[in-house]
Short mmCIF file of C-alpha atoms in Angstrom, two decimals:
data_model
loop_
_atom_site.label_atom_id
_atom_site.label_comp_id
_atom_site.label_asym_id
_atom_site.label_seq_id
_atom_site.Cartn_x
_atom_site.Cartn_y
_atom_site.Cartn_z
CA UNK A 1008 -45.01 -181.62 83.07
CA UNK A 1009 -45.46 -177.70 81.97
CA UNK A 1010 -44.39 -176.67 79.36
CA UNK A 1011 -42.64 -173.38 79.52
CA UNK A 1012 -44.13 -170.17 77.26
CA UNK A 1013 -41.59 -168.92 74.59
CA UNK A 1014 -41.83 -166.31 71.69
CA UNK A 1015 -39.94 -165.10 68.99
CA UNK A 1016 -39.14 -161.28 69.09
CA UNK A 1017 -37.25 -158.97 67.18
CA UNK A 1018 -34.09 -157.63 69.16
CA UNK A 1019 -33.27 -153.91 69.02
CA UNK A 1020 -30.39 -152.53 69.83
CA UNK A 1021 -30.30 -148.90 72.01
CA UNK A 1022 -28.26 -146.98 74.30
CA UNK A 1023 -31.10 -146.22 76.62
CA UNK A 1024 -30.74 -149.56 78.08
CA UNK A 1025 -28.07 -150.13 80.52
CA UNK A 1026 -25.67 -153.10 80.49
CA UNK A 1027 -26.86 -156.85 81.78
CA UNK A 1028 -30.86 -155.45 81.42
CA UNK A 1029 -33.59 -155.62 78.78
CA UNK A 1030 -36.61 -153.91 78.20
CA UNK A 1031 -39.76 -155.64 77.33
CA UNK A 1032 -43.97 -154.54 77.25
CA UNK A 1033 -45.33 -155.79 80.29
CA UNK A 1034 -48.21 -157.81 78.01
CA UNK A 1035 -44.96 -159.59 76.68
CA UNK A 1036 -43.81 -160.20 80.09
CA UNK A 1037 -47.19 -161.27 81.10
CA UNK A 1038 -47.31 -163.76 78.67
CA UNK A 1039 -43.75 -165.10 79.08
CA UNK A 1040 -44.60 -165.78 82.77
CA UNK A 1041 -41.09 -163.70 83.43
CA UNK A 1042 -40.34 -162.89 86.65
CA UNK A 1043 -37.00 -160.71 86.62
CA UNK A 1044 -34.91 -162.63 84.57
CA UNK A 1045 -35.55 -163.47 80.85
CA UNK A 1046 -33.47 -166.24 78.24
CA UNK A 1047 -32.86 -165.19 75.33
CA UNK A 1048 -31.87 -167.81 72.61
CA UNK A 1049 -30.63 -166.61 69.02
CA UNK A 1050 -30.35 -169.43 66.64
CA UNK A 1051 -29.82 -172.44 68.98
CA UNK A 1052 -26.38 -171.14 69.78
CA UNK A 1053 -25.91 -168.22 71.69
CA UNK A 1054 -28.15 -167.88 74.67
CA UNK A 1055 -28.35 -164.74 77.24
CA UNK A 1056 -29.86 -164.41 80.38
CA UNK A 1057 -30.53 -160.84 81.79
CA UNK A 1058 -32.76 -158.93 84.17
CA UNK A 1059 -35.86 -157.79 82.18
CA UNK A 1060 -37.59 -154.45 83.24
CA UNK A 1061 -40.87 -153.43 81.78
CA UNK A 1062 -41.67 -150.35 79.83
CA UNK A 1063 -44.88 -149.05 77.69
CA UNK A 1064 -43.19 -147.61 74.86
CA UNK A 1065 -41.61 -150.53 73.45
CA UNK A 1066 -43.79 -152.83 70.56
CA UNK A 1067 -44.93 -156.40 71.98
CA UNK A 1068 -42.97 -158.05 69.37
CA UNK A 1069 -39.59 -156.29 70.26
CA UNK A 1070 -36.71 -156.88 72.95
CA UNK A 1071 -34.99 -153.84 73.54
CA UNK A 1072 -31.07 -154.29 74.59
CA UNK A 1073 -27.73 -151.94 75.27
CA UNK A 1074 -25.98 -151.50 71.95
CA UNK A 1075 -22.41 -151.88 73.14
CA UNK A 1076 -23.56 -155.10 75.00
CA UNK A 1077 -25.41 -156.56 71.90
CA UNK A 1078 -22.88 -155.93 69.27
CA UNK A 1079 -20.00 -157.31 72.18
CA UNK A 1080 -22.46 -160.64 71.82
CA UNK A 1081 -21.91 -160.18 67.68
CA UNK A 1082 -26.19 -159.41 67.82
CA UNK A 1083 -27.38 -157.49 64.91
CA UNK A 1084 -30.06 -154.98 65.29
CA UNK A 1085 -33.30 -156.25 64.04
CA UNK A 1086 -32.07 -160.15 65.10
CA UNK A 1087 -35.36 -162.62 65.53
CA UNK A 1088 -34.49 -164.36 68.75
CA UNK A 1089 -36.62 -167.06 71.01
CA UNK A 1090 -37.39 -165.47 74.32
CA UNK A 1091 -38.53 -167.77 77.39
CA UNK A 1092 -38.41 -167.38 81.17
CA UNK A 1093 -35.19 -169.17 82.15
CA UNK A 1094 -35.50 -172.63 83.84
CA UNK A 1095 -32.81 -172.13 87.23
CA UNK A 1096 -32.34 -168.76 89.11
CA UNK A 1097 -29.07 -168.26 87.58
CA UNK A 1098 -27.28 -165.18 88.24
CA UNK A 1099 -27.12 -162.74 85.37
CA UNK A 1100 -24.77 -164.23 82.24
CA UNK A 1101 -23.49 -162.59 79.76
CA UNK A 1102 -22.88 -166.20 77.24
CA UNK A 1103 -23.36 -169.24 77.64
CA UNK A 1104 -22.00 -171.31 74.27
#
């Protein structure tokens, strides 16, 4: 059995991301194995799954969300969260508690 890749990353909250999407350095997203979708686990109890597009600009230890749609969740900027590639194709979820 594999085991799947997970890190813990810092969480940043912006309004240059839209709604339902993260933003992540492609070496991150080379090293999560993440195909478009990323999990996103904050303390064991609140867990996100979103589409993740790549960008340059962002550090390789940060996860780069919408502010309305991170506060909405009750995630604080600067939040250390475990990131993974999810296990099913789910469709994009906002909570899952």
């Amino acid at each position: 059995m594999t085991r799947r890749v997970e890190k813990r990353l810092r969480i940043r909250r912006t309004s240059v991301v839209p709604p339902g999407q993260v933003r992540l350095n492609p070496k991150t997203i080379k090293y999560l194995k993440l195909d478009d979708k990323v999990e996103i686990v904050i303390a064991g109890k609140k867990r996100l799954i979103l589409k993740v597009l790549s960008m340059d600009d962002i550090p390789e230890n940060e996860v780069w969300g919408n502010e309305e749609e991170m506060r909405e969740y009750g995630i604080a900027d600067y939040t250390i969260a475990t990131c993974r590639a999810p296990l099913k194709s789910h469709e994009v979820t906002k909570r899952e508690a």
